[in-house]
Tab-separated table of C-alpha atoms and ligand atoms in Angstrom:
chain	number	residue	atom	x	y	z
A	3	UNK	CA	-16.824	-26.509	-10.451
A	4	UNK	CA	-16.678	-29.513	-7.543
A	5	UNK	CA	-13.451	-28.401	-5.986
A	6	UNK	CA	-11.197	-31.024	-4.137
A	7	UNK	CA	-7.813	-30.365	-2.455
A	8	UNK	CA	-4.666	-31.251	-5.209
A	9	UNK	CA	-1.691	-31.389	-2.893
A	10	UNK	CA	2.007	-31.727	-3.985
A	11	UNK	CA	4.665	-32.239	-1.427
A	12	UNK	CA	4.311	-29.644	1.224
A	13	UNK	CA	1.685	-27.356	-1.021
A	14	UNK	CA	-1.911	-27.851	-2.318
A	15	UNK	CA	-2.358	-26.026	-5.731
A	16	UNK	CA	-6.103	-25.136	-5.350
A	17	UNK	CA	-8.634	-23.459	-3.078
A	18	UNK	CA	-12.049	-23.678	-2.248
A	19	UNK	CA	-13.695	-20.165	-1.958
A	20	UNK	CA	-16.120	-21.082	0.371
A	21	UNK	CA	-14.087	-22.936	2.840
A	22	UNK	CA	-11.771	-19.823	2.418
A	23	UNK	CA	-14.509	-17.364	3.374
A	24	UNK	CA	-15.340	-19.256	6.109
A	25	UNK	CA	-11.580	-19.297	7.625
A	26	UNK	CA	-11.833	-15.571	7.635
A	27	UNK	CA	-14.867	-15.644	9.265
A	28	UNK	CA	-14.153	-17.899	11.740
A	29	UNK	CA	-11.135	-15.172	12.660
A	30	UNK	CA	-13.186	-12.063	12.578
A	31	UNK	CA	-15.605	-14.236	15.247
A	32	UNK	CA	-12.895	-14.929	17.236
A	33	UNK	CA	-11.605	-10.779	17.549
A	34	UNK	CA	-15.668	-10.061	18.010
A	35	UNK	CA	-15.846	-12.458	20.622
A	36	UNK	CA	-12.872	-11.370	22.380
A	37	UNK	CA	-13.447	-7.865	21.834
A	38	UNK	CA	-12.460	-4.518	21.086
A	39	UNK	CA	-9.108	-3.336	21.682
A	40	UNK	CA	-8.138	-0.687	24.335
A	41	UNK	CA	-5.566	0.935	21.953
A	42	UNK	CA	-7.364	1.338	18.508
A	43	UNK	CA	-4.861	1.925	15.560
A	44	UNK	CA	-6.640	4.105	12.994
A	45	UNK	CA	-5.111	3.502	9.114
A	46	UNK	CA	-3.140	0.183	9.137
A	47	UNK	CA	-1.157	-0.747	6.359
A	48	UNK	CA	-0.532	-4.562	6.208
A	49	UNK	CA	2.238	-5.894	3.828
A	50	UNK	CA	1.481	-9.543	3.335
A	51	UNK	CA	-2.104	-9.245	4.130
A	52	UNK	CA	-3.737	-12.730	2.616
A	53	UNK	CA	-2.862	-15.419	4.357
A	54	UNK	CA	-0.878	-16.564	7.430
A	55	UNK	CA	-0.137	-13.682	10.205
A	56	UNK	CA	-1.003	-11.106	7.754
A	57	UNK	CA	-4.167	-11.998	7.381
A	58	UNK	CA	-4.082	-12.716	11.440
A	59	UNK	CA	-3.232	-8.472	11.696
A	60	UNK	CA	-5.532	-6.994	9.383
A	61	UNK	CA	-8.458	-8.991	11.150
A	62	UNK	CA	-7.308	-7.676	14.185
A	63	UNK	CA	-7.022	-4.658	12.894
A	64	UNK	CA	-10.257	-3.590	11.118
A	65	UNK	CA	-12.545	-5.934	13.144
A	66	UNK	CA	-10.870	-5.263	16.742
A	67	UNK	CA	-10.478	-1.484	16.111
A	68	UNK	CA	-12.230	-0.772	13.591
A	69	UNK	CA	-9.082	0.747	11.527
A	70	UNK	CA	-9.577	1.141	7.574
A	71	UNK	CA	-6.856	-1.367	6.479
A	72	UNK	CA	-4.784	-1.098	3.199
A	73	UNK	CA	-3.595	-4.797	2.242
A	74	UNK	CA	-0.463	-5.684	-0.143
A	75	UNK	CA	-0.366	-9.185	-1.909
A	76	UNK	CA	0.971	-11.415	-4.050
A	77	UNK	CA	-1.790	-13.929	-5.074
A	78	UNK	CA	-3.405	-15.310	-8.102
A	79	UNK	CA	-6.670	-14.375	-9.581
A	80	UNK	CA	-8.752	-17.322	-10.618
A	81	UNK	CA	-9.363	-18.320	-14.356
A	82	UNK	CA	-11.961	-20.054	-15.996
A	83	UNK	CA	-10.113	-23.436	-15.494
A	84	UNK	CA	-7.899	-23.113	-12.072
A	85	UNK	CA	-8.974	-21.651	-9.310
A	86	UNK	CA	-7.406	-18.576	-7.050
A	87	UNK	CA	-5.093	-18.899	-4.626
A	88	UNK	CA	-5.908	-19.040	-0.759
A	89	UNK	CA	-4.597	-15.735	-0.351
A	90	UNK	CA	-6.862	-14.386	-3.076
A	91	UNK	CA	-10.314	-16.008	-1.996
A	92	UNK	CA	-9.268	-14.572	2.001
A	93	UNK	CA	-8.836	-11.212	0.696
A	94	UNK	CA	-12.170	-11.026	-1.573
A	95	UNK	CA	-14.151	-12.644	2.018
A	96	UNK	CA	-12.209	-10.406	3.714
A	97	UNK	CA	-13.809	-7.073	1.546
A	98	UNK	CA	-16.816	-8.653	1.752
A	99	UNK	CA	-16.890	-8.923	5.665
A	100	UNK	CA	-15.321	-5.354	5.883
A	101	UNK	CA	-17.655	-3.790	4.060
A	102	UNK	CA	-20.601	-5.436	5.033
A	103	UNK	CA	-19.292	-4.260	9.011
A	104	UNK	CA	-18.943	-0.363	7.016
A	105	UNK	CA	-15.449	-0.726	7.228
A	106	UNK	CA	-12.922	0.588	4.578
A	107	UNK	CA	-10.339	-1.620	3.048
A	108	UNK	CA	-8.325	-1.676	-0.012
A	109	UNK	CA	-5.950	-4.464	-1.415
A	110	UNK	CA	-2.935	-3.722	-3.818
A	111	UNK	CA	-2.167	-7.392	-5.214
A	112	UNK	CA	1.599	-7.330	-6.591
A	113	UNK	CA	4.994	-7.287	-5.905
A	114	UNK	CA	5.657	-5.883	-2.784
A	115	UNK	CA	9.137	-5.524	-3.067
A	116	UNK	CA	8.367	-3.430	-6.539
A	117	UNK	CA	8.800	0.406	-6.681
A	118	UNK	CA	5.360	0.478	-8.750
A	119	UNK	CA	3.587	-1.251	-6.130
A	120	UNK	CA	4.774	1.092	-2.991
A	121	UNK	CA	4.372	4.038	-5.383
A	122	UNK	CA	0.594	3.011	-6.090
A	123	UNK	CA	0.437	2.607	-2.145
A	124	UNK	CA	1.207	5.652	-1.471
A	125	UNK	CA	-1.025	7.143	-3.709
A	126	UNK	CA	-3.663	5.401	-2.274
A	127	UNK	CA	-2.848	6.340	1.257
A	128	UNK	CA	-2.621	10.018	0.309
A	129	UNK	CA	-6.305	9.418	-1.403
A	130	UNK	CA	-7.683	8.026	1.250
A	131	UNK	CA	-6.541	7.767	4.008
A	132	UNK	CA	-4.086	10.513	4.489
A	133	UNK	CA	-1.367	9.424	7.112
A	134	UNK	CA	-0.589	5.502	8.252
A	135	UNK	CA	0.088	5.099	12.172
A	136	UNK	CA	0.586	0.924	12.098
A	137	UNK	CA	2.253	-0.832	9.436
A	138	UNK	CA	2.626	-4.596	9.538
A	139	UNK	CA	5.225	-6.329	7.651
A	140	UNK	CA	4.746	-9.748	7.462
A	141	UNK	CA	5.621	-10.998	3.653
A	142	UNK	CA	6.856	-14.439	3.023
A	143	UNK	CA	8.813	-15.086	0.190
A	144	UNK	CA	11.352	-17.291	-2.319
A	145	UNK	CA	12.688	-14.715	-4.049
A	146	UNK	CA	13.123	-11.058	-4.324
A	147	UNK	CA	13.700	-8.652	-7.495
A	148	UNK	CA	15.818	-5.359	-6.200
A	149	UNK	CA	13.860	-2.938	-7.323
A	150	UNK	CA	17.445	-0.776	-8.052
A	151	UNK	CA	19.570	-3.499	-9.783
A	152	UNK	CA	16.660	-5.679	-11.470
A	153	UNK	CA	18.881	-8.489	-9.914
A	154	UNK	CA	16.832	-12.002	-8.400
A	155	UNK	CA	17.982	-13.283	-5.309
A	156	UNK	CA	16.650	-16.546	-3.930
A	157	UNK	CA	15.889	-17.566	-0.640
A	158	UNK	CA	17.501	-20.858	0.837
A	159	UNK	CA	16.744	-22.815	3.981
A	160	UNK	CA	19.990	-25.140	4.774
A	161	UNK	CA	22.103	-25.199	7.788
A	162	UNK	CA	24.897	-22.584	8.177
A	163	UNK	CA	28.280	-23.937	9.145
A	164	UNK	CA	28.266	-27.601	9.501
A	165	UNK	CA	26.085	-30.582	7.871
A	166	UNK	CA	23.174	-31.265	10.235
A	167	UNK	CA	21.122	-34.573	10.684
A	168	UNK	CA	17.836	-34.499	11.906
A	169	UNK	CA	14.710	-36.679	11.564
A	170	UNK	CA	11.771	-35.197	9.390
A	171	UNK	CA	8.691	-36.054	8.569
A	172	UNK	CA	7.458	-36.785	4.777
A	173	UNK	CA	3.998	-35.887	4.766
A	174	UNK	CA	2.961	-37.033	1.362
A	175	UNK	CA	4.401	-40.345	2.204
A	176	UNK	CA	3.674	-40.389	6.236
A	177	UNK	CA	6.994	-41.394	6.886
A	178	UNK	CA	9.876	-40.431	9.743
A	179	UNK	CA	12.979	-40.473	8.585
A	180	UNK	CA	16.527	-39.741	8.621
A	181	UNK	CA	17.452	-36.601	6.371
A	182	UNK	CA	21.172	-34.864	5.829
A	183	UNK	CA	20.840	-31.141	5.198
A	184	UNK	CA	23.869	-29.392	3.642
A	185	UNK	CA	25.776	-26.150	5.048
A	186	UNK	CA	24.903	-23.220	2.899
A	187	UNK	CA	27.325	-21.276	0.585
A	188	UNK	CA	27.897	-17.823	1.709
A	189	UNK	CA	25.868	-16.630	-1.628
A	190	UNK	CA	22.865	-18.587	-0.585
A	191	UNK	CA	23.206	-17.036	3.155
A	192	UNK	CA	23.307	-13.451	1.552
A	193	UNK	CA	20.641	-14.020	-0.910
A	194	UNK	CA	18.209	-15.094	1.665
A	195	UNK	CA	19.424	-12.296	3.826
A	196	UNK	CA	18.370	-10.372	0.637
A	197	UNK	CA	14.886	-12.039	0.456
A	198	UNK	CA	13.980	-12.280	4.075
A	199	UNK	CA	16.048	-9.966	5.818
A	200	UNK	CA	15.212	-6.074	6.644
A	201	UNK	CA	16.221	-4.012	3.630
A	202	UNK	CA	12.397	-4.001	2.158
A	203	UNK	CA	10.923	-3.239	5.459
A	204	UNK	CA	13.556	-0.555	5.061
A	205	UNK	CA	12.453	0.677	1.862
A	206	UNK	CA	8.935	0.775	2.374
A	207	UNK	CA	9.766	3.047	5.474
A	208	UNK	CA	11.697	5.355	3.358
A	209	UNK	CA	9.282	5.816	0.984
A	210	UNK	CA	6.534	6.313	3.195
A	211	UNK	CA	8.051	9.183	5.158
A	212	UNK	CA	9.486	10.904	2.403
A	213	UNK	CA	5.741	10.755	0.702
A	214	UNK	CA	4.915	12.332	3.993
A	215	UNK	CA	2.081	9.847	5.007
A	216	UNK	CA	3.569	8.326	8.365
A	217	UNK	CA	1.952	9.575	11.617
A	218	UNK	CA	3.719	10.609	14.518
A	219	UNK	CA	3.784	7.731	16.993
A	220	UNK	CA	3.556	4.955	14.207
A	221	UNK	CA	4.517	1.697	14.739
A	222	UNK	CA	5.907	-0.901	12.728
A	223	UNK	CA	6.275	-4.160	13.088
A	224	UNK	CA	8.001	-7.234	11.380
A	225	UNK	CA	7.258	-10.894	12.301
A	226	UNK	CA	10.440	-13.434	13.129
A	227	UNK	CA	10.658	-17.253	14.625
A	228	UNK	CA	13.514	-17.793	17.277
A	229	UNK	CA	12.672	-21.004	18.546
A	230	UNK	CA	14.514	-22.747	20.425
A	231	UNK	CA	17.291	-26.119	20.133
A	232	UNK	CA	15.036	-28.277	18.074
A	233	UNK	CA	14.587	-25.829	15.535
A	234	UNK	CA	17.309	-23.708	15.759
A	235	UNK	CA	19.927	-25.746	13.157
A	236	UNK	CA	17.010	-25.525	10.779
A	237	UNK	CA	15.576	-22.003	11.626
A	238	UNK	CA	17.463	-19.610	14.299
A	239	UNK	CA	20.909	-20.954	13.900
A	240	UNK	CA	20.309	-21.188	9.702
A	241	UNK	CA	19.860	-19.380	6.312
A	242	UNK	CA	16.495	-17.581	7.719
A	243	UNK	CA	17.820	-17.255	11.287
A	244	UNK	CA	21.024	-15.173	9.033
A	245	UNK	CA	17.881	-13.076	7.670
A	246	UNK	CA	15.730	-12.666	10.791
A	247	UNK	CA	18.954	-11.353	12.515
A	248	UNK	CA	18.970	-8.452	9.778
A	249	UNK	CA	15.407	-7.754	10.863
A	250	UNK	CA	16.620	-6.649	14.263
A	251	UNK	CA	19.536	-4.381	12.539
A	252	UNK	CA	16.695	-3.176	10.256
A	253	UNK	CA	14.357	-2.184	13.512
A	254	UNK	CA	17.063	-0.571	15.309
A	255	UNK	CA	18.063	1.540	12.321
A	256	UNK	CA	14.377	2.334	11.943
A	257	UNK	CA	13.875	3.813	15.291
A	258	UNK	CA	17.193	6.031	14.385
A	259	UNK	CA	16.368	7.412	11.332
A	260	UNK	CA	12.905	7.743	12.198
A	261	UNK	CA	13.165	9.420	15.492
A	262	UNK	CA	11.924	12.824	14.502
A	263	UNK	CA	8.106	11.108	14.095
A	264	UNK	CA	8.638	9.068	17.366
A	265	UNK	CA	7.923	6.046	15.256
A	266	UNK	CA	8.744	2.460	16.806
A	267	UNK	CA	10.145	-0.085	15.202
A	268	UNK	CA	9.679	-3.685	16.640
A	269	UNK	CA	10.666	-7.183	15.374
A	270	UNK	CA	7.688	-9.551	16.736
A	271	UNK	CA	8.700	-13.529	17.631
A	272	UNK	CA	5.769	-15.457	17.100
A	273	UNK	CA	5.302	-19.173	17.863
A	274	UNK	CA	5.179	-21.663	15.165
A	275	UNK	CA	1.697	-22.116	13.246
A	276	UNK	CA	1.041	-24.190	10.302
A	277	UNK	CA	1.248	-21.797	6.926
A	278	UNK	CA	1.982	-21.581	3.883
A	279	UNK	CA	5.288	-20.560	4.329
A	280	UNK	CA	6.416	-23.253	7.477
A	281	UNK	CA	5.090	-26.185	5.539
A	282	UNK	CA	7.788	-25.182	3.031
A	283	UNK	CA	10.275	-25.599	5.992
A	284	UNK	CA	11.838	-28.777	6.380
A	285	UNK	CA	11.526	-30.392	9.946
A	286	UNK	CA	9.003	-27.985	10.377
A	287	UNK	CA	5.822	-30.054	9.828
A	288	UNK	CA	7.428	-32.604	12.453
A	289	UNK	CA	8.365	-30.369	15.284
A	290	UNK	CA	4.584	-28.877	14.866
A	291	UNK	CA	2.656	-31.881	14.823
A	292	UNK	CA	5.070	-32.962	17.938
A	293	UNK	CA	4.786	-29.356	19.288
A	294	UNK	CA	0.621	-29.185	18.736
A	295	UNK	CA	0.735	-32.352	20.168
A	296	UNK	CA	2.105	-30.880	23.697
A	297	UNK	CA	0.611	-27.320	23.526
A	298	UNK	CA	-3.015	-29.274	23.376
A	299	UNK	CA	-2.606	-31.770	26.064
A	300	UNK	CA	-1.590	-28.489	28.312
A	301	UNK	CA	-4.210	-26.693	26.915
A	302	UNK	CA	-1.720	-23.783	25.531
A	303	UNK	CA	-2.515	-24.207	22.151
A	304	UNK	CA	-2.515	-20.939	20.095
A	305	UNK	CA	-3.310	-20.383	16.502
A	306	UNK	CA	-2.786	-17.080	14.389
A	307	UNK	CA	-5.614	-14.904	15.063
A	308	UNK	CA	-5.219	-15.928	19.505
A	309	UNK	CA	-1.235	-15.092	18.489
A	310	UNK	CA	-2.007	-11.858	17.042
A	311	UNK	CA	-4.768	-10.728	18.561
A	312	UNK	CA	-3.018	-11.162	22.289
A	313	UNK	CA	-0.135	-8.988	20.522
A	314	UNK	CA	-2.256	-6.186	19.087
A	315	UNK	CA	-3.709	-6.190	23.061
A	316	UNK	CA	-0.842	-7.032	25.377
A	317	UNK	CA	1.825	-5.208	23.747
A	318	UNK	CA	2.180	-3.781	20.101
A	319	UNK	CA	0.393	-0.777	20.681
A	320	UNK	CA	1.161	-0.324	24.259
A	321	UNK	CA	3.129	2.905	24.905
A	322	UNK	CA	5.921	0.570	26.665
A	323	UNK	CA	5.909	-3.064	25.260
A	324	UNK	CA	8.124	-5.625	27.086
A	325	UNK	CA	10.871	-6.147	25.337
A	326	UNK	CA	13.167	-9.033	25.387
A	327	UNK	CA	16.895	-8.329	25.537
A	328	UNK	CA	16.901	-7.321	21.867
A	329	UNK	CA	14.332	-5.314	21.658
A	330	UNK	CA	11.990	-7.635	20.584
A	331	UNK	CA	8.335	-8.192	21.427
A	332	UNK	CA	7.771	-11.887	22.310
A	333	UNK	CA	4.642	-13.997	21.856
A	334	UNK	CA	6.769	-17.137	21.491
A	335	UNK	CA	7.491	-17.297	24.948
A	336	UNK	CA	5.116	-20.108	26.171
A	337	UNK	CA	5.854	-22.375	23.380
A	338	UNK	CA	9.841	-21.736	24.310
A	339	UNK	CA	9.110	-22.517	27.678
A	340	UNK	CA	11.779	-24.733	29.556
A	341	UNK	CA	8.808	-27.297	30.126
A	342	UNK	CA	6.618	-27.157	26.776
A	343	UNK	CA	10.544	-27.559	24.749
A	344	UNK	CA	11.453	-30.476	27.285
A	345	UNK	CA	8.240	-32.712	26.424
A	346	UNK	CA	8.818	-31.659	22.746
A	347	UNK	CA	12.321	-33.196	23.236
A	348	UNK	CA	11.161	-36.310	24.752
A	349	UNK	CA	8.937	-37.153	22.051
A	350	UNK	CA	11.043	-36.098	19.139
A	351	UNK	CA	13.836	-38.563	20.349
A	352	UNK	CA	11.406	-41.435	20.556
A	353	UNK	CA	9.149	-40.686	17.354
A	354	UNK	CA	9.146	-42.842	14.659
A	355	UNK	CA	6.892	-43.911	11.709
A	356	UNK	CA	5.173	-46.336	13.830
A	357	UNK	CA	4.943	-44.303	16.906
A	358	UNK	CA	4.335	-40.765	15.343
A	359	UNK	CA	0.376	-41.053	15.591
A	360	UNK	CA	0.552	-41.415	18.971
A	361	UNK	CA	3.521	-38.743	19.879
A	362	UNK	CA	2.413	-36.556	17.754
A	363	UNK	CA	-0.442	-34.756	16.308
A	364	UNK	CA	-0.268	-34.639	12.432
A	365	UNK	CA	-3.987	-34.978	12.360
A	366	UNK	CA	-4.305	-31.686	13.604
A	367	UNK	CA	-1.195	-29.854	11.679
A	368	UNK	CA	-2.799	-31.602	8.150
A	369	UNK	CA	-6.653	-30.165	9.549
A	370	UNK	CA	-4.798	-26.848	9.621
A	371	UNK	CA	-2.790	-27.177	6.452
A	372	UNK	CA	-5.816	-28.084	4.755
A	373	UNK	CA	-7.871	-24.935	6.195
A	374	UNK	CA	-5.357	-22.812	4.726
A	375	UNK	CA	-6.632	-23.543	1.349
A	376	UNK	CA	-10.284	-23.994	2.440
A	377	UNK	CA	-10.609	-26.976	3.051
A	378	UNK	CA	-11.657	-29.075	5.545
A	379	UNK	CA	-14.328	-26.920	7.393
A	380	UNK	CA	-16.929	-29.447	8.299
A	381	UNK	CA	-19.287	-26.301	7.938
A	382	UNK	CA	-18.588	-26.169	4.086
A	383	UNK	CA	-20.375	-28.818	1.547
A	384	UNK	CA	-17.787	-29.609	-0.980
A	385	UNK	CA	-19.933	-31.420	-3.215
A	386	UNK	CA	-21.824	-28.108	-3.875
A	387	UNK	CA	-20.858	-26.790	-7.896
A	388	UNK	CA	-19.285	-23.376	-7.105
A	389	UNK	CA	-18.145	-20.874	-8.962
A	390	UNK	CA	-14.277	-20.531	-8.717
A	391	UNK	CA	-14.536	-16.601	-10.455
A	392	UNK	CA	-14.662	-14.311	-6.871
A	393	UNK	CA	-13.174	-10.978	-6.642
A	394	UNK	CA	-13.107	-8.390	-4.452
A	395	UNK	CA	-12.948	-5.018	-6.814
B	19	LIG	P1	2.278	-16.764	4.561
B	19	LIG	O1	2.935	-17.546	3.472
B	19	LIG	O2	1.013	-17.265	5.129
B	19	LIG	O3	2.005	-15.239	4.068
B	19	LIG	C1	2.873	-14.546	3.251
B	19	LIG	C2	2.204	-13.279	2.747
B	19	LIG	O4	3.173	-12.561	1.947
B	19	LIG	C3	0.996	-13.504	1.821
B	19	LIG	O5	0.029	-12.496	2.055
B	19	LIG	C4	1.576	-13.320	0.413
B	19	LIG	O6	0.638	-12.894	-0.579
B	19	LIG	C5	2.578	-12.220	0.703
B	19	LIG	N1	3.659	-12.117	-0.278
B	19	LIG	C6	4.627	-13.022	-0.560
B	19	LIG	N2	5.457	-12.523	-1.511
B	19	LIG	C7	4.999	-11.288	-1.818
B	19	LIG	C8	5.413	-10.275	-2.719
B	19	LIG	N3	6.507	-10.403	-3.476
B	19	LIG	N4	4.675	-9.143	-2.792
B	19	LIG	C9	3.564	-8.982	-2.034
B	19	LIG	N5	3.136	-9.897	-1.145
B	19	LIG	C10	3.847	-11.033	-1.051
B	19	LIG	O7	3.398	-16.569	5.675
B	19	LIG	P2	3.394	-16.482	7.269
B	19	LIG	O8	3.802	-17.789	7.801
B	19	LIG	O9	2.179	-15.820	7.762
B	19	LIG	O10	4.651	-15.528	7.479
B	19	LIG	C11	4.541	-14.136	7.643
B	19	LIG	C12	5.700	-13.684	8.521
B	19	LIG	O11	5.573	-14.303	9.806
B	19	LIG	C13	7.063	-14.105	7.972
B	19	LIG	O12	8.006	-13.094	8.231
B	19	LIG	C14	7.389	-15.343	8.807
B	19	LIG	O13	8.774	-15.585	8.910
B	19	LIG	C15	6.796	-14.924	10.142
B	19	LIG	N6	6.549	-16.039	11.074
B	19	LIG	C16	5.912	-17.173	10.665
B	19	LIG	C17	5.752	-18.227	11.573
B	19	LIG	C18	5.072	-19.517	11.176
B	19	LIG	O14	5.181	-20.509	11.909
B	19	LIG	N7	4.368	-19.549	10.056
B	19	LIG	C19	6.202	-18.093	12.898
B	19	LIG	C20	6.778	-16.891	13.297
B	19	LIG	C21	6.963	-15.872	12.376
């Protein structure tokens, strides 16, 4: 099969398994070159482990430390007509890299918010691996099923409290314009709360330590975005920002209940990066190109793997992380920056559709939206027939 990119809207509906393999590759290079990590977690158990920041951690993970990684997904498996999903051909390149390197991973692809599919991890661990000491938690999703009440909440992202007008960028019809987001209902608020907030995170904890397979001294950690004002009545201030706020109830409520094992429960801000899940995000793909746009000129750029592997390094599994005033761990902090934010500011005022190739780099945020399904890599022939059936069983 010749394999070009079908995009609708803000999502492409194929993947190349090539280009795919050689994303992951191009992050395992990076950890190599950068090296091995002082503080080497030993079974890591990574809950959104395909794409995105996920993906980011378990790279770090196995190829900085050489931990034996345990992956949960949600991802499609190819058929004879479609191909896989992104998340599918990282994780089979991903096995394939691991093992080639002698390093043990296994991927659980299903609901993660399931009690089947943190049953079959635990058997697993208790197979294999015997006790966990990290576990990332880094799903992104539009819905979740409650394992309990079989009931389907949806996630939303709308203002809460007032109407808010913003510019955005349409990026199937490169335009700027004018859009009018509605306030929320307080259902939608508390359904994404539902989706995105801490309760899983919760769960999976639970069921971990009462299967007995958490090590003393684990740490946990689950991703958020703060941002800052130009984001905020979109993100922070909004339905997610509702749910990310649960995260840090869910983290300090983790470090309570879980005291007896010492564990340590952080919530992780990261900076924006162009995945699957933020290309959903409306405004998003504006205030990135803008915010690439800045972060490049200053040479402060960062994408996933320098994001995660500077936490894995710098903080996560330090004995004594800096902490901001919540608790958290921050790796937004140069992006939020009083100076990077103000030069965001002065170009989002002034960008238009005229003006936006010049203010702003969408060049590089659709290079990066296209790598996240493979394509793009100038290292890849895409004329080449390939075979869409990979798997990594
Ligand atoms: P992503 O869409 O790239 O990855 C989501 C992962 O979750 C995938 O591995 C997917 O398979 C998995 N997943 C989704 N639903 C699942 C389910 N029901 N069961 C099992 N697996 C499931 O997302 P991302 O952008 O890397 O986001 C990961 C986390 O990082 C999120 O909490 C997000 O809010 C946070 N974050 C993202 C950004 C950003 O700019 N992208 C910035 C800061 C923080």
């Amino acid at each position: 099969m010749i394999i070009k990119p079908k995009i609708r809207g803000f999502i492409c509906t194929n993947a190349h398994p090539a280009g795919c393999a050689h994303g992951v590759k191009e992050q395992i290079d990076y950890v190599q070159t950068h090296g091995e990590l002082k503080i080497k977690p030993k079974n890591v158990l990574v809950i959104g482990c395909s794409t995105g920041y996920g993906l980011a951690s378990r790279i770090t993970a196995a190829f900085g430390a050489g931990a034996k990684t345990l992956g949960i997904c949600f991802e499609k498996e190819p058929t004879e007509k479609k191909t896989a999903t992104a998340g599918w051909y990282n994780t089979a390149a991903f096995h394939q890299q691991a093992s080639q390197a002698g390093l043990y991973c296994k991927t659980i692809n299903g609901d993660a918010f399931s009690h089947a599919i943190k049953q079959q991890t635990i058997e697993t661990i208790q197979q294999d691996l015997g006790k966990i000491d990290l576990i990332i938690y880094s799903l992104a999703s539009p819905r979740r099923t409650d394992p309990d009440t079989g009931d389907t909440y949806i996630s939303t992202l709308k203002p809460v409290g007032q109407t808010y007008q913003t510019k955005t960028y349409d990026t199937s019809k490169n335009i700027v314009h004018e859009v009018t987001l509605d306030p929320a209902l307080d259902d939608e608020i508390n359904q994404t709360i539902k989706v995105m907030g801490g309760e899983d995170w919760e769960l999976w904890l639970k069921a971990l330590k009462e299967a007995d397979v958490l090590a003393e001294n684990c740490i946990t950690t689950a991703y958020t975005y703060i941002g800052k004002e130009l984001t905020w009545p979109i993100y922070g201030h909004a339905t997610i920002g509702k749910a990310k706020e649960d995260l840090d109830r869910a983290a300090a409520q983790l470090n309570q209940d879980y005291a007896d094992l010492k564990l340590k429960a952080y919530v992780t801000s990261l900076k924006a990066v162009v995945t699957q899940a933020s290309s959903a995000i409306p405004v998003m793909p504006l205030y990135i190109s803008l915010m690439y746009k800045v972060m490049k000129q200053e040479a402060c750029h960062e994408g996933v793997i320098e994001q995660i592997y500077g936490l894995f390094t710098n903080n996560l599994l330090n004995s004594n992380p800096s902490l901001d005033e919540v608790s958290r761990i921050r790796m937004d902090g140069v992006e939020t920056n009083d100076d990077i934010q103000a030069k965001i500011k002065a170009a989002w005022l002034k960008v238009n559709t005229d003006n936006m190739a010049q203010l702003g780099d969408y060049a590089g945020y659709h290079e990066d939206f296209l790598k996240l399904f493979g394509f793009g890599h100038a290292q890849v022939d895409y004329e080449q027939d390939i075979d869409p059936q990979v798997t990594w069983a």
